[in-house]
Tab-separated table of C-alpha atoms in Angstrom:
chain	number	residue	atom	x	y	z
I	1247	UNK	CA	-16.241	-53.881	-192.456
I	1248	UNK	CA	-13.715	-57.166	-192.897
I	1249	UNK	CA	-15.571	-60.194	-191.501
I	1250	UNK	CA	-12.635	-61.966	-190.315
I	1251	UNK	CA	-12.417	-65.561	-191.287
I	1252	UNK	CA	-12.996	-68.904	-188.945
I	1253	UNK	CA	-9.076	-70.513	-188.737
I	1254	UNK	CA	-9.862	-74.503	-188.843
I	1255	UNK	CA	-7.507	-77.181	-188.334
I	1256	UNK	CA	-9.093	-79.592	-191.429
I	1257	UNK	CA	-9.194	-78.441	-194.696
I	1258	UNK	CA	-12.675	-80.430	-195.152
I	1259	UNK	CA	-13.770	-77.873	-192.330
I	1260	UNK	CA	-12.449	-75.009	-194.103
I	1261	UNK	CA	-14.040	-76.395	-197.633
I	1262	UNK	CA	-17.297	-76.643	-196.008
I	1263	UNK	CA	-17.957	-73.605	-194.494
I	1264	UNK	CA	-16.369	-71.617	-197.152
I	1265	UNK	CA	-19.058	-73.229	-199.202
I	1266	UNK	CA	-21.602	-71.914	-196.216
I	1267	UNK	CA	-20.779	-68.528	-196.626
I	1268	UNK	CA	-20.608	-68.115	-200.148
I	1269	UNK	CA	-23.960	-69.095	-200.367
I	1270	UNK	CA	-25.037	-66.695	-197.505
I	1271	UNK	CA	-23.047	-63.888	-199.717
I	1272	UNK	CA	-25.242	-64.835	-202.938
I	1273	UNK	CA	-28.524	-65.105	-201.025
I	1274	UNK	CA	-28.056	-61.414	-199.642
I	1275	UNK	CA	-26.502	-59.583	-202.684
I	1276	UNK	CA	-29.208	-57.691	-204.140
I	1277	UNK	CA	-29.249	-56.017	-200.569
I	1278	UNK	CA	-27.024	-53.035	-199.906
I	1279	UNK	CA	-23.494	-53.799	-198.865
I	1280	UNK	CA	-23.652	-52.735	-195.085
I	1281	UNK	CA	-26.681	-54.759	-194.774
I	1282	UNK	CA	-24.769	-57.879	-196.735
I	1283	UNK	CA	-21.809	-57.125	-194.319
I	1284	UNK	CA	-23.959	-56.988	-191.325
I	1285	UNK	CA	-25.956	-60.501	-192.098
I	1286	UNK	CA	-22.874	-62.233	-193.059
I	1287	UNK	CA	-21.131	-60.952	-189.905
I	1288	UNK	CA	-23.855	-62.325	-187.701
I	1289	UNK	CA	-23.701	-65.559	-189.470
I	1290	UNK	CA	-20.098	-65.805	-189.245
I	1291	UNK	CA	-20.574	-65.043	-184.976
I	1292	UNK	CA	-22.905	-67.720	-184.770
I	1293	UNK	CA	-20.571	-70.195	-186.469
I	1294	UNK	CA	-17.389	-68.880	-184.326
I	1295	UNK	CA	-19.437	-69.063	-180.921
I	1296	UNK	CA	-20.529	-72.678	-182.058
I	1297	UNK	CA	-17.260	-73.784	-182.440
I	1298	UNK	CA	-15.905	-72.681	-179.106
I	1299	UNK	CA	-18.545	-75.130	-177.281
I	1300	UNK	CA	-16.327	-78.131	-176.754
I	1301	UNK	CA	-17.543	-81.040	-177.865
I	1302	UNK	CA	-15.946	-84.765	-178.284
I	1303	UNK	CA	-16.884	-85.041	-182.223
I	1304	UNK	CA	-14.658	-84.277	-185.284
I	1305	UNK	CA	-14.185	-80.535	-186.261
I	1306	UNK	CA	-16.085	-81.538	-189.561
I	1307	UNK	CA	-19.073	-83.032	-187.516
I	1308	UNK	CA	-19.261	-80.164	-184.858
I	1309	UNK	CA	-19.281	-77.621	-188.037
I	1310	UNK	CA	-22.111	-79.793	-190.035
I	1311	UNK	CA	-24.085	-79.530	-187.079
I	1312	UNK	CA	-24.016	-76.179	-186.349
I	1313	UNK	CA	-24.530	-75.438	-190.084
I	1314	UNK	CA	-27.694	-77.924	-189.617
I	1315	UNK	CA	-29.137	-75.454	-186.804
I	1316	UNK	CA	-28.630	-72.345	-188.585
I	1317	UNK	CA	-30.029	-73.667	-191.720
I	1318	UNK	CA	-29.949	-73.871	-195.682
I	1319	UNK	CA	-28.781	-69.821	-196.875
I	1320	UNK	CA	-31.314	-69.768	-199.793
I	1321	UNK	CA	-34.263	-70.704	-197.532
I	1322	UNK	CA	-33.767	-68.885	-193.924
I	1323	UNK	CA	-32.795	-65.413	-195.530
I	1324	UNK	CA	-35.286	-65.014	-198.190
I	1325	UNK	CA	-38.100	-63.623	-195.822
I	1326	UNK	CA	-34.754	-61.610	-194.535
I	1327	UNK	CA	-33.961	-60.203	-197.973
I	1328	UNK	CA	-37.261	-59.475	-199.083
I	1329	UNK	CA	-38.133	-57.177	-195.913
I	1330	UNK	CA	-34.658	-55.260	-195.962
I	1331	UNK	CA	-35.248	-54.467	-199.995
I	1332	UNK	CA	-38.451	-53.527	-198.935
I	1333	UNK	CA	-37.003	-51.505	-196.462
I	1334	UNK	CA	-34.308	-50.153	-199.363
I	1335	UNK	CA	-37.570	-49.684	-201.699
I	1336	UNK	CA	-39.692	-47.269	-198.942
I	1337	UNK	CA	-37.084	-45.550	-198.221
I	1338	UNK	CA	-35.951	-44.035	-201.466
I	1339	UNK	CA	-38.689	-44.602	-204.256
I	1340	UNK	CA	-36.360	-45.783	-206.280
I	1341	UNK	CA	-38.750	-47.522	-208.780
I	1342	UNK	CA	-36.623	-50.488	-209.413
I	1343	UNK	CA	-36.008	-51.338	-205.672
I	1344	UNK	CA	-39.707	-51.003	-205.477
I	1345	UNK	CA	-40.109	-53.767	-208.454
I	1346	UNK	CA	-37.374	-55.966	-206.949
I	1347	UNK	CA	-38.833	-55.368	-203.714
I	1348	UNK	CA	-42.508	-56.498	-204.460
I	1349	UNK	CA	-41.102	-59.231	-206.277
I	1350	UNK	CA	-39.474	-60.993	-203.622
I	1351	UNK	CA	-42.202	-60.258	-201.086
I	1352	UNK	CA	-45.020	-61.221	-203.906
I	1353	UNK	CA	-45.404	-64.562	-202.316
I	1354	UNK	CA	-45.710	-63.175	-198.792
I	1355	UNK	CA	-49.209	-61.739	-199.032
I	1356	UNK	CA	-51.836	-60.795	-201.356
I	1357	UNK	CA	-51.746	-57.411	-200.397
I	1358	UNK	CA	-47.995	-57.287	-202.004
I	1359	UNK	CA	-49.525	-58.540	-205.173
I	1360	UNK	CA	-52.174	-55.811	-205.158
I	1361	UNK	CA	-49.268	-53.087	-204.587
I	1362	UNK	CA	-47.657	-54.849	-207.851
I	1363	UNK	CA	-50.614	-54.565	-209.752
I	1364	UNK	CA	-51.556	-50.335	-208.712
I	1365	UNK	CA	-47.553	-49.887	-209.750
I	1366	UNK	CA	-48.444	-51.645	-213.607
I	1367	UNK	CA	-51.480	-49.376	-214.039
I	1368	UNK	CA	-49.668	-46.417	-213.689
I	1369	UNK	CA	-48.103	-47.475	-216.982
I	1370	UNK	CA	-51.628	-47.197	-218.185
I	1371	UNK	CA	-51.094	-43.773	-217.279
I	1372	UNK	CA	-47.567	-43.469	-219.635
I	1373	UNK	CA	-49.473	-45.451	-222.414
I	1374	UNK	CA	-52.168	-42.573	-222.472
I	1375	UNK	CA	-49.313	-40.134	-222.800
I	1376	UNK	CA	-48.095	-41.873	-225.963
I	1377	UNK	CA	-51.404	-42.504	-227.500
I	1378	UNK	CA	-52.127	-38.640	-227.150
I	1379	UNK	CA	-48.858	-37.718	-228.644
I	1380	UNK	CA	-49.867	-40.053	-232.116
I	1381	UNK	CA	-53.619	-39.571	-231.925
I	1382	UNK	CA	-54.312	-36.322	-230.194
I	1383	UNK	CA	-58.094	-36.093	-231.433
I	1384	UNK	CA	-59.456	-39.700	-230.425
I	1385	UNK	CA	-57.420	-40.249	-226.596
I	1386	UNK	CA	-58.210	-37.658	-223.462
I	1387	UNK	CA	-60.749	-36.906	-221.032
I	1388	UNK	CA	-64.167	-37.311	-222.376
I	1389	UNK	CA	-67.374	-36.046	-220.955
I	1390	UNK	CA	-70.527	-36.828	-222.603
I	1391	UNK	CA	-73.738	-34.623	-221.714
I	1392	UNK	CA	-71.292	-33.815	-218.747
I	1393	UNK	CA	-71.237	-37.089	-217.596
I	1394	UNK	CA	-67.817	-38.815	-217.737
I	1395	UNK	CA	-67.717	-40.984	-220.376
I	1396	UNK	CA	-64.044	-42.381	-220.734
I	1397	UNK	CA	-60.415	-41.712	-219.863
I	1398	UNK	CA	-58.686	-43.062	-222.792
I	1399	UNK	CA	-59.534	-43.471	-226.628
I	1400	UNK	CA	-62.620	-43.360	-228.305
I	1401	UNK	CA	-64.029	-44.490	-231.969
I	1402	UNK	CA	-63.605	-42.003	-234.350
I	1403	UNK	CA	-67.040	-41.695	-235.247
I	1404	UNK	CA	-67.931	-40.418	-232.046
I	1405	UNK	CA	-65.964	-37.111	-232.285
I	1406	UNK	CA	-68.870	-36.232	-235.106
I	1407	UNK	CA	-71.490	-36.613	-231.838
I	1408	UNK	CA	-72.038	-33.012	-230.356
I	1409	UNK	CA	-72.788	-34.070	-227.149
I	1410	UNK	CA	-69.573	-35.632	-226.388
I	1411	UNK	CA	-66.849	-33.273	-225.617
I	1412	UNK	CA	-62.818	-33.580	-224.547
I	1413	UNK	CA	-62.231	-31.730	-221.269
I	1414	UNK	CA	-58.650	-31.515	-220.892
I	1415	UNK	CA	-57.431	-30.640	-224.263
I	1416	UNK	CA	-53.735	-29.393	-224.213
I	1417	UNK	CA	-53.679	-29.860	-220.291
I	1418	UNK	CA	-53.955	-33.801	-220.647
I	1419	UNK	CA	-50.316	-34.779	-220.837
I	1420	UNK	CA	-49.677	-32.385	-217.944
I	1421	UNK	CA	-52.477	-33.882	-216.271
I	1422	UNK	CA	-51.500	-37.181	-216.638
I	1423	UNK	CA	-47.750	-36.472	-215.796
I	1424	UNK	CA	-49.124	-35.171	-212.435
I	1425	UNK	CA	-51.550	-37.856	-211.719
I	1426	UNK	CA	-48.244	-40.554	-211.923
I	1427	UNK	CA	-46.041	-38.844	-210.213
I	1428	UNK	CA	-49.001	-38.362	-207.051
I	1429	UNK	CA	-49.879	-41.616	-207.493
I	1430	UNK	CA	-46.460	-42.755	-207.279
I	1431	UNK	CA	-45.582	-41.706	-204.491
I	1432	UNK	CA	-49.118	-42.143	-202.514
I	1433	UNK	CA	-48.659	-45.427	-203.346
I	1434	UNK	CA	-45.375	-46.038	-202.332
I	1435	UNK	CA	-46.568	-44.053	-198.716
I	1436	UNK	CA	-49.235	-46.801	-198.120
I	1437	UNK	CA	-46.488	-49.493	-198.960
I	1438	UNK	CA	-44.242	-47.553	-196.428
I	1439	UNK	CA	-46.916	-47.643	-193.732
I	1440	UNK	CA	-47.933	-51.500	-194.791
I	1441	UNK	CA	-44.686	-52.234	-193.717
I	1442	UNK	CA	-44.792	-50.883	-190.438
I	1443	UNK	CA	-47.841	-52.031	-189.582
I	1444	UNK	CA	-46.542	-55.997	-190.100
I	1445	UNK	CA	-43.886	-54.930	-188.017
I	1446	UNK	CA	-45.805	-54.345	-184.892
C-alpha cells in the first residue's frame, strides 16, 4: 500500500517530518513489508490528524509538537519490532527470524535469554555429528555397567575398559539428527505459547 504523503506549506515542515519518517522506516525494516507499511501508515495518520487540530502556532511548531507526543522512532518501536519478529519467528521456524527475534527481545526478559541459550546447545548437538564423522570410536552414547556414562567423547584409554560400552553405534548420527530437529521445533512451540501467554 502507498502511504500518501503530508502536503506542508514550509519546507522546514516538510524537512522535518521527512526526517520523522525515515527514521520510523529504518526502525521497522527488519519486519516484513506489510507490517512496515502498516506501522508507518499509522504513524503517518497520527501526524495528518494532528495537523488538522487548529492551532495559533507556526506549522513548524505544531509539527515539533506532535512529533514530541508520538516520540523518538528508535525508542517507542523497539518493544514494537521485537514482538512482531517474534511473531514472524513463531510463525514459520525460520531459524534466523528466531535468532533475530530473540535478539531483539533478549533484553525483555530472562526467560528470552534462556530460549537463546536451549537454541546454542542444539549446536552441541551438530558438533557431536562432526566429531563422530572424524572420530567415530571415541564420540557416541556411552553406557558403563549400564549406567549412562556420557553423551559425547571419551579418552581413548577407556575404550580398552570392558565394562564400558557404545549404545548407539551406526544409529548415532541418525539419532542425533532426530533429537535437533524435535528439539527444534519443541522449543520453538514453548516460545510460541510464551508469547501468548504475555499477551493475555
Amino acid at each position: 500500500m502507498k502511504i500518501k504523503e503530508i502536503e506542508f506549506k514550509e519546507t522546514a515542515s516538510k524537512r522535518v517530518y521527512d526526517s520523522y519518517m525515515k527514521r520510523i522506516k529504518k526502525a521497522v525494516k527488519q519486519l516484513p513489508s506489510t507490517d512496515q507499511n502498516e506501522i508507518v501508515l499509522e504513524f503517518n495518520s497520527h501526524i495528518y490528524e494532528g495537523l488538522q487540530r487548529k492551532t495559533n502556532s507556526l506549522e513548524i511548531d505544531h509539527l515539533l509538537d506532535i512529533l514530541d507526543k508520538l516520540g523518538i522512532p528508535e525508542e517507542i518501536l523497539k518493544p514494537l519490532v521485537a514482538d512482531k519478529k517474534l511473531e514472524q519467528a513463531t510463525k514459520t521456524f525460520n531459524p534466523l527470524h528466531i535468532i533475530k527475534a530473540l535478539a531483539l527481545n533478549i533484553t525483555n526478559s530472562i526467560s528470552y535469554l534462556i530460549f537463546f541459550i536451549l537454541y546454542l546447545l542444539l549446536f552441541g548437538f551438530i558438533y557431536l555429528i562432526y566429531a563422530k564423522i572424524v572420530n567415530p570410536k571415541e564420540v557416541g552414547l556411552f553406557l558403563n555397567d549400564n549406567s549412562f556414562m556420557v553423551l559425547g567423547k571419551i579418552n581413548e584409554g577407556n575404550l580398552n575398559n570392558s565394562a564400558i560400552t557404545e549404545v548407539l553405534g551406526n544409529w548415532f548420527i541418525p539419532s542425533m539428527l532426530l533429537a535437533i530437529v524435535a528439539s527444534y521445533f519443541f522449543i520453538t512451540y514453548v516460545l510460541k505459547l510464551k508469547r501468548k501467554i504475555n499477551k493475555k
